[in-house]
Coordinates of C-alpha atoms and ligand atoms in Angstrom, one line a residue:
X1 CA 115.0 103.6 34.4
X2 CA 117.8 102.5 36.6
X3 CA 117.2 101.6 40.1
X4 CA 119.3 104.7 41.1
X5 CA 116.9 106.9 39.1
X6 CA 114.2 106.2 41.3
X7 CA 115.5 108.2 44.2
X8 CA 113.1 110.6 45.8
X9 CA 113.9 113.9 47.3
X10 CA 113.7 112.8 50.9
X11 CA 111.0 114.6 53.0
X12 CA 110.3 111.8 55.4
X13 CA 112.2 108.6 56.8
X14 CA 110.2 106.4 54.6
X15 CA 111.7 108.4 51.6
X16 CA 115.2 107.8 53.1
X17 CA 114.5 104.1 53.4
X18 CA 113.1 104.0 49.8
X19 CA 116.4 105.6 48.5
X20 CA 118.5 103.1 50.6
X21 CA 116.4 100.4 48.8
X22 CA 117.2 101.6 45.2
X23 CA 120.9 102.5 45.9
X24 CA 122.6 100.0 48.4
X25 CA 124.0 96.6 47.5
X26 CA 121.6 93.7 48.3
X27 CA 124.3 92.3 50.6
X28 CA 124.4 95.4 52.9
X29 CA 120.6 96.3 52.4
X30 CA 119.5 93.0 53.3
X31 CA 121.8 92.8 56.6
X32 CA 120.3 96.3 57.5
X33 CA 116.6 95.7 56.7
X34 CA 116.1 92.0 57.7
X35 CA 114.4 90.8 60.9
X36 CA 114.6 87.2 62.3
X37 CA 112.8 84.3 60.6
X38 CA 109.3 85.4 59.3
X39 CA 110.0 89.0 60.4
X40 CA 106.6 89.2 62.4
X41 CA 108.2 91.3 65.2
X42 CA 109.9 93.4 62.6
X43 CA 106.6 94.6 61.0
X44 CA 104.8 94.7 64.4
X45 CA 107.2 97.3 65.8
X46 CA 105.9 99.7 63.2
X47 CA 102.3 98.3 63.0
X48 CA 101.7 98.6 66.8
X49 CA 102.3 102.4 66.7
X50 CA 99.3 102.8 64.3
X51 CA 96.9 100.8 66.8
X52 CA 97.4 103.7 69.3
X53 CA 95.3 106.7 68.7
X54 CA 96.1 110.3 69.9
X55 CA 93.9 112.5 72.0
X56 CA 94.8 116.2 71.2
X57 CA 94.0 119.1 73.3
X58 CA 92.9 122.3 71.5
X59 CA 93.0 126.1 71.9
X60 CA 96.2 126.2 73.8
X61 CA 99.0 128.7 72.7
X62 CA 101.4 126.5 70.9
X63 CA 103.5 129.1 69.1
X64 CA 106.7 127.9 70.7
X65 CA 107.3 124.2 71.1
X66 CA 110.5 123.1 73.1
X67 CA 111.7 119.6 72.6
X68 CA 114.6 119.6 74.8
X69 CA 114.8 117.0 77.5
X70 CA 117.6 115.1 79.6
X71 CA 119.1 111.6 79.6
X72 CA 120.6 110.6 82.8
X73 CA 120.8 114.1 83.8
X74 CA 122.5 115.2 80.5
X75 CA 120.8 118.0 78.5
X76 CA 119.9 117.1 74.9
X77 CA 118.0 118.9 72.0
X78 CA 115.4 116.3 71.9
X79 CA 114.3 112.7 72.8
X80 CA 115.3 111.4 69.4
X81 CA 118.7 109.6 69.7
X82 CA 120.7 107.0 67.8
X83 CA 120.5 103.3 68.6
X84 CA 123.7 101.2 68.1
X85 CA 123.9 99.5 64.8
X86 CA 127.0 97.5 63.8
X87 CA 129.2 98.2 60.7
X88 CA 128.0 101.4 59.4
X89 CA 130.8 101.8 56.9
X90 CA 128.7 99.3 54.8
X91 CA 126.2 102.2 54.3
X92 CA 128.8 104.9 53.5
X93 CA 132.6 105.2 53.8
X94 CA 132.5 107.7 56.5
X95 CA 130.5 105.4 58.7
X96 CA 130.3 106.0 62.4
X97 CA 132.4 109.2 62.1
X98 CA 129.7 110.7 60.1
X99 CA 127.0 109.5 62.6
X100 CA 128.9 111.0 65.3
X101 CA 129.2 114.3 63.6
X102 CA 125.5 114.5 62.9
X103 CA 124.8 113.4 66.5
X104 CA 127.0 116.5 67.6
X105 CA 125.2 118.9 65.4
X106 CA 121.9 117.7 66.4
X107 CA 123.1 117.7 70.2
X108 CA 121.7 114.4 70.7
X109 CA 122.7 111.0 72.2
X110 CA 124.6 108.3 69.8
X111 CA 125.1 104.8 71.2
X112 CA 128.1 103.4 69.3
X113 CA 128.0 99.6 68.5
X114 CA 130.9 97.2 70.0
X115 CA 130.8 96.1 66.3
X116 CA 131.6 99.5 64.8
X117 CA 133.8 99.7 61.7
X118 CA 135.5 102.7 63.2
X119 CA 137.2 102.6 66.6
X120 CA 135.4 104.0 69.6
X121 CA 138.3 106.6 69.8
X122 CA 138.1 107.7 66.4
X123 CA 134.3 107.9 66.5
X124 CA 134.1 110.3 69.3
X125 CA 137.0 112.3 68.2
X126 CA 135.1 113.1 64.8
X127 CA 132.0 114.1 66.9
X128 CA 134.1 116.5 68.9
X129 CA 135.5 118.2 65.8
X130 CA 132.0 119.8 65.6
X131 CA 132.1 123.1 67.4
X132 CA 129.3 123.3 70.1
X133 CA 126.9 126.1 69.1
X134 CA 126.2 127.6 72.5
X135 CA 123.0 129.4 71.0
X136 CA 120.8 126.4 71.2
X137 CA 120.3 124.2 74.2
X138 CA 121.6 120.7 74.6
X139 CA 125.0 118.8 74.2
X140 CA 126.2 116.1 72.2
X141 CA 126.3 112.7 74.1
X142 CA 128.0 109.5 73.4
X143 CA 127.3 106.2 74.8
X144 CA 128.9 102.9 74.2
X145 CA 127.0 99.5 73.6
X146 CA 128.8 96.6 75.2
X147 CA 128.7 93.0 74.1
X148 CA 130.2 90.9 76.9
X149 CA 132.6 88.7 75.5
X150 CA 133.7 85.4 76.7
X151 CA 137.0 86.8 77.5
X152 CA 136.5 89.2 80.3
X153 CA 139.8 90.6 80.1
X154 CA 139.1 91.8 76.5
X155 CA 135.6 93.0 77.7
X156 CA 137.3 94.9 80.5
X157 CA 139.8 96.4 78.3
X158 CA 137.2 97.7 76.0
X159 CA 135.4 99.4 78.9
X160 CA 138.6 101.0 80.0
X161 CA 139.0 102.5 76.6
X162 CA 135.6 104.0 76.2
X163 CA 135.7 105.4 79.9
X164 CA 139.0 107.0 79.1
X165 CA 137.8 108.8 75.9
X166 CA 134.6 110.0 77.4
X167 CA 131.6 107.7 76.7
X168 CA 129.2 108.6 79.4
X169 CA 127.3 105.2 79.9
X170 CA 127.6 101.6 78.9
X171 CA 124.6 100.0 77.2
X172 CA 124.8 96.4 77.6
X173 CA 122.8 94.3 75.1
X174 CA 121.3 91.4 76.7
X175 CA 119.2 89.9 73.9
X176 CA 122.0 88.4 71.8
X177 CA 123.3 85.2 73.6
X178 CA 123.3 83.9 69.9
X179 CA 122.5 85.7 66.7
X180 CA 118.9 85.5 65.6
X181 CA 118.2 83.8 62.5
X182 CA 118.1 86.4 59.5
X183 CA 117.2 84.4 56.4
X184 CA 118.4 86.8 53.9
X185 CA 121.9 86.8 55.4
X186 CA 122.1 83.2 55.4
X187 CA 121.0 83.1 51.7
X188 CA 123.5 86.0 50.9
X189 CA 126.5 84.5 52.8
X190 CA 126.7 88.0 54.5
X191 CA 130.4 88.9 55.2
X192 CA 132.1 92.2 55.8
X193 CA 133.9 93.4 52.9
X194 CA 137.7 92.7 53.3
X195 CA 138.6 96.3 53.6
X196 CA 136.5 96.9 56.7
X197 CA 137.1 95.6 60.2
X198 CA 135.4 95.4 63.5
X199 CA 137.7 98.2 64.4
X200 CA 137.5 98.2 68.1
X201 CA 139.2 94.7 68.0
X202 CA 142.0 95.8 65.6
X203 CA 144.0 97.5 68.3
X204 CA 147.2 95.7 68.7
X205 CA 146.8 95.3 72.5
X206 CA 143.2 93.8 71.8
X207 CA 142.8 90.3 73.1
X208 CA 140.0 89.7 70.4
X209 CA 141.6 90.6 67.1
X210 CA 140.4 90.2 63.4
X211 CA 142.5 87.1 63.3
X212 CA 140.5 85.4 65.9
X213 CA 137.2 86.3 64.3
X214 CA 138.5 85.0 60.8
X215 CA 140.0 82.1 62.4
X216 CA 136.7 81.2 63.9
X217 CA 135.1 81.5 60.6
X218 CA 137.5 79.3 59.0
X219 CA 137.3 76.8 61.8
X220 CA 133.6 76.7 61.5
X221 CA 133.6 76.2 57.7
X222 CA 136.1 73.5 57.9
X223 CA 134.0 71.8 60.4
X224 CA 130.9 71.9 58.3
X225 CA 133.0 70.6 55.2
X226 CA 134.3 67.8 57.4
X227 CA 130.8 67.0 58.6
X228 CA 129.5 66.7 54.9
X229 CA 132.3 64.5 53.7
X230 CA 131.8 62.1 56.7
X231 CA 128.2 62.0 55.9
X232 CA 129.1 61.5 52.2
X233 CA 127.1 64.6 51.2
X234 CA 129.9 66.1 49.1
X235 CA 127.6 68.2 46.8
X236 CA 128.8 71.6 46.4
X237 CA 125.5 73.1 46.8
X238 CA 124.9 71.5 50.4
X239 CA 128.3 72.6 51.3
X240 CA 127.4 76.1 50.5
X241 CA 124.3 76.0 52.6
X242 CA 126.2 74.8 55.8
X243 CA 128.9 77.3 55.1
X244 CA 126.1 80.0 54.8
X245 CA 125.2 79.4 58.4
X246 CA 128.6 80.2 59.7
X247 CA 129.8 83.6 59.5
X248 CA 128.4 86.4 61.6
X249 CA 126.5 83.7 63.7
X250 CA 129.7 81.6 63.9
X251 CA 131.5 84.7 65.3
X252 CA 128.9 85.1 68.0
X253 CA 129.1 81.5 69.1
X254 CA 132.8 81.7 69.4
X255 CA 133.1 85.2 71.2
X256 CA 130.0 86.3 72.8
X257 CA 129.1 84.8 76.1
X258 CA 125.8 83.0 76.1
X259 CA 126.2 82.3 79.9
X260 CA 125.7 86.0 80.5
X261 CA 123.4 86.5 83.5
X262 CA 122.4 89.1 86.0
X263 CA 125.7 88.4 88.0
X264 CA 127.6 89.6 85.0
X265 CA 125.6 92.8 85.0
X266 CA 126.7 93.1 88.6
X267 CA 130.3 92.5 87.7
X268 CA 130.2 95.4 85.2
X269 CA 128.5 97.4 87.7
X270 CA 131.5 96.6 90.2
X271 CA 134.4 97.6 87.7
X272 CA 133.1 100.7 86.3
X273 CA 131.6 104.1 87.8
X274 CA 129.8 104.7 84.3
X275 CA 125.9 104.5 84.4
X276 CA 124.7 101.1 83.0
X277 CA 121.6 100.8 80.5
X278 CA 120.4 97.4 79.8
X279 CA 119.3 97.1 76.2
X280 CA 116.8 94.3 75.3
X281 CA 114.2 94.3 78.2
X282 CA 110.6 93.3 77.1
X283 CA 109.1 92.0 80.4
X284 CA 107.9 93.4 83.8
X285 CA 109.9 90.5 85.4
X286 CA 113.2 91.6 83.9
X287 CA 112.5 95.1 84.4
X288 CA 112.3 94.6 88.2
X289 CA 115.4 92.4 88.2
X290 CA 117.3 95.3 86.3
X291 CA 116.0 97.8 88.7
X292 CA 117.0 95.7 91.7
X293 CA 120.5 95.2 90.6
X294 CA 120.8 99.2 90.2
X295 CA 121.0 100.0 86.7
X296 CA 120.4 103.6 85.7
X297 CA 118.5 102.7 82.4
X298 CA 116.4 100.2 80.6
X299 CA 116.2 100.3 76.8
X300 CA 112.9 98.4 75.8
X301 CA 114.1 96.7 72.6
X302 CA 113.7 93.7 70.6
X303 CA 116.8 94.5 68.6
X304 CA 114.7 95.7 65.6
X305 CA 113.0 92.3 65.5
X306 CA 116.2 90.6 64.6
X307 CA 116.6 88.3 67.5
X308 CA 113.6 86.3 68.8
X309 CA 110.7 86.5 66.2
X310 CA 107.2 86.7 67.6
X311 CA 108.0 88.8 70.6
X312 CA 105.7 92.0 71.6
X313 CA 106.4 95.1 69.4
X314 CA 108.2 97.3 71.8
X315 CA 105.4 100.0 72.1
X316 CA 103.4 97.1 73.3
X317 CA 106.0 96.0 75.8
X318 CA 106.6 99.5 77.3
X319 CA 103.7 100.0 79.5
X320 CA 104.3 96.8 81.6
X321 CA 108.0 97.5 81.9
X322 CA 107.1 101.2 83.0
X323 CA 104.5 99.8 85.5
X324 CA 107.1 97.5 87.0
X325 CA 109.6 100.2 87.7
X326 CA 107.4 103.0 88.8
X327 CA 108.7 105.0 91.5
X328 CA 112.2 103.4 91.1
X329 CA 115.3 105.5 90.0
X330 CA 115.5 104.2 86.4
X331 CA 115.0 106.0 83.2
X332 CA 113.1 103.9 80.5
X333 CA 113.8 104.3 76.8
X334 CA 112.4 102.4 73.6
X335 CA 113.7 101.5 70.2
X336 CA 112.0 99.6 67.2
X337 CA 109.8 100.8 64.4
X338 CA 110.0 104.6 65.2
X339 CA 109.6 106.4 62.1
X340 CA 107.3 109.4 62.5
X341 CA 106.9 112.2 64.9
X342 CA 103.7 110.8 66.2
X343 CA 105.6 107.5 67.1
X344 CA 107.9 109.5 69.2
X345 CA 105.0 111.3 70.7
X346 CA 103.0 108.1 71.5
X347 CA 106.1 106.5 73.1
X348 CA 106.6 109.7 75.3
X349 CA 102.8 109.7 76.2
X350 CA 103.2 106.2 77.4
X351 CA 106.3 107.1 79.6
X352 CA 109.4 106.6 77.6
X353 CA 112.2 109.1 78.4
X354 CA 113.6 109.1 74.9
X355 CA 113.4 106.8 71.7
X356 CA 116.3 105.4 69.7
X357 CA 116.5 105.0 66.0
X358 CA 118.2 102.2 64.4
X359 CA 117.7 101.8 60.6
X360 CA 116.6 105.2 59.8
X361 CA 120.0 106.5 60.6
X362 CA 121.4 103.7 58.5
X363 CA 119.2 105.0 55.6
X364 CA 120.3 108.6 56.2
X365 CA 124.1 107.5 56.0
X366 CA 123.3 105.6 52.7
X367 CA 121.6 108.5 51.4
X368 CA 124.3 111.2 52.0
X369 CA 126.7 110.4 54.9
X370 CA 126.9 112.8 57.6
X371 CA 124.2 115.2 55.8
X372 CA 121.8 112.4 55.5
X373 CA 122.1 111.4 59.2
X374 CA 121.4 115.1 60.0
X375 CA 118.5 114.9 57.6
X376 CA 117.0 111.9 59.3
X377 CA 117.4 113.6 62.8
X378 CA 115.9 116.9 61.7
X379 CA 113.0 115.3 59.5
X380 CA 111.9 113.4 62.8
X381 CA 112.5 116.4 65.2
X382 CA 110.4 118.8 62.9
X383 CA 107.6 116.0 62.8
X384 CA 107.6 115.7 66.6
X385 CA 107.6 119.5 67.0
X386 CA 104.5 119.6 64.7
X387 CA 102.9 116.7 66.6
X388 CA 103.4 118.4 69.7
X389 CA 101.9 121.6 68.6
X390 CA 98.9 120.0 66.9
X391 CA 98.3 118.0 70.1
X392 CA 98.5 121.1 72.3
X393 CA 101.8 120.3 74.1
X394 CA 104.5 123.0 74.4
X395 CA 107.1 121.0 76.2
X396 CA 108.1 117.3 76.6
X397 CA 106.8 117.3 80.2
X398 CA 103.3 118.1 79.1
X399 CA 103.0 114.9 76.9
X400 CA 101.3 112.5 79.4
X401 CA 99.3 109.3 79.2
X402 CA 96.1 111.3 78.6
X403 CA 97.1 112.1 75.1
X404 CA 96.9 108.5 73.8
X405 CA 94.4 105.5 73.7
X406 CA 94.4 102.1 72.4
X407 CA 92.3 101.3 69.4
X408 CA 89.9 103.5 67.5
X409 CA 86.9 103.2 69.6
X410 CA 85.6 106.2 71.6
X411 CA 86.6 106.3 75.2
X412 CA 83.2 105.9 77.1
Ligands
FMN501 C1 122.0 96.4 60.9 C2 121.5 96.5 62.2 C3 122.8 96.4 63.2 C4 122.5 96.3 64.7 N1 123.7 96.2 65.5 C5 123.5 96.3 66.8 C6 124.5 96.2 67.6 O1 125.6 96.1 67.2 N2 124.3 96.1 68.8 C7 123.0 96.3 69.4 O2 122.9 96.2 70.5 N3 121.9 96.4 68.6 C8 122.1 96.3 67.2 N4 121.0 96.5 66.4 C9 119.7 96.8 67.1 C10 119.5 98.4 67.2 O3 120.2 98.9 68.2 C11 118.0 98.6 67.7 O4 117.7 97.9 68.7 C12 116.9 98.4 66.4 O5 117.5 98.6 65.2 C13 115.9 99.4 66.6 O6 114.9 99.2 65.6 P1 114.7 100.0 64.2 O7 115.7 99.7 63.3 O8 113.2 99.7 63.8 O9 114.9 101.6 64.5 C14 121.2 96.5 65.2 C15 120.2 96.8 64.3 C16 120.3 96.8 62.8 C17 119.2 97.1 61.9
7N5_502 C1 126.3 90.2 67.9 C2 125.5 90.9 66.8 C3 126.2 92.2 66.2 C4 125.3 92.8 65.2 C5 123.8 93.0 65.5 O1 123.5 93.2 66.8 C6 122.9 92.9 64.4 O2 123.2 92.5 63.4 O3 121.8 92.9 64.7

């Protein structure tokens, strides 16, 4: 039986992941599925949900369940949203356009990555081609994930572009001053195929172009080779090892600003009216800093276990973040390891306003483009609907801390 023959008719996100594993090229699959180093945090993001137990209430009329909610005041059909993931055309040629269209159909929020393989303009335009169905509540919502470049002019230029076309918030990723070490990418010498580009930097007016990116890679490789020659190591295999260190990671070193600090968040705040969400907060201390600087949202995230390995699972970090900003005017969201309706329910019960999906959207894209993303979103929404009904909750605001407990021991 060939790998492709092992595909399942997907009835859960796990099935979609299985299908991606048997159909995708190893280069793209490894880039998508990997975590950093030993991948302890990657595993824990999912495991930690299993350590939390549910406390359902019975004998309530649950014949009608309503999953609608709001994000920064904007109505969406459910608290299940799309996290930013780079280079979606690696999964399916329709890439970010397909995701945007599925988000529009689902009436949920999509965060577009700075590192998309479709421009911010083309992505939102694709989503807007979907007629808004007025029968069901909610509206599509697009936010833009910002990497702050060393070149502040280029960064500001990108902000102006996304403001102009209608992205409704900036999600600033703060956990990536350098790229985490994903061993499979190092081994595979991961590279974007030549026919794809980091589309947001292709624009003729852009200060950061594909040429800069490629130049940086070349420069890093030349430097690695020169070093090897100097050390008399000249063996091909070793050259390759050093070369391998230098593609995505070298780009990040050359372009993304590792000096990023709270004053830069204040700088972004000062140049835009868009609400700001800080993505990558894991501690009470940083949550307080974010609230003090006046951001509108905090996304509790460990980048899907791809940055610092060994940090807390996001569902375990969530309570301290929420506690720290209690009573402050800031929404708190979570991403990382959300795969089941009960995971969404647990995050909401602990106090998250919404959850964001990273890899499951990519598995959906790989399975069947726009239809696959729609399937991923609807499977999870149906599971949330059922979990709510079985736990005795008819609306999102019914889901409170009383519905969960840590561990399996009875509460005495
Ligand atoms: C392949 C891949 C690419 C990603 N690219 C970005 C990115 O460009 N910007 C960003 O802020 N986060 C990025 N992330 C992190 C996600 O936004 C999110 O935090 C994470 O995937 C959530 O975990 P999950 O995959 O378990 O749902 C990426 C994650 C993956 C798996
Ligand atoms: C600067 C890193 C961009 C891609 C990314 O976030 C990831 O691969 O996790």
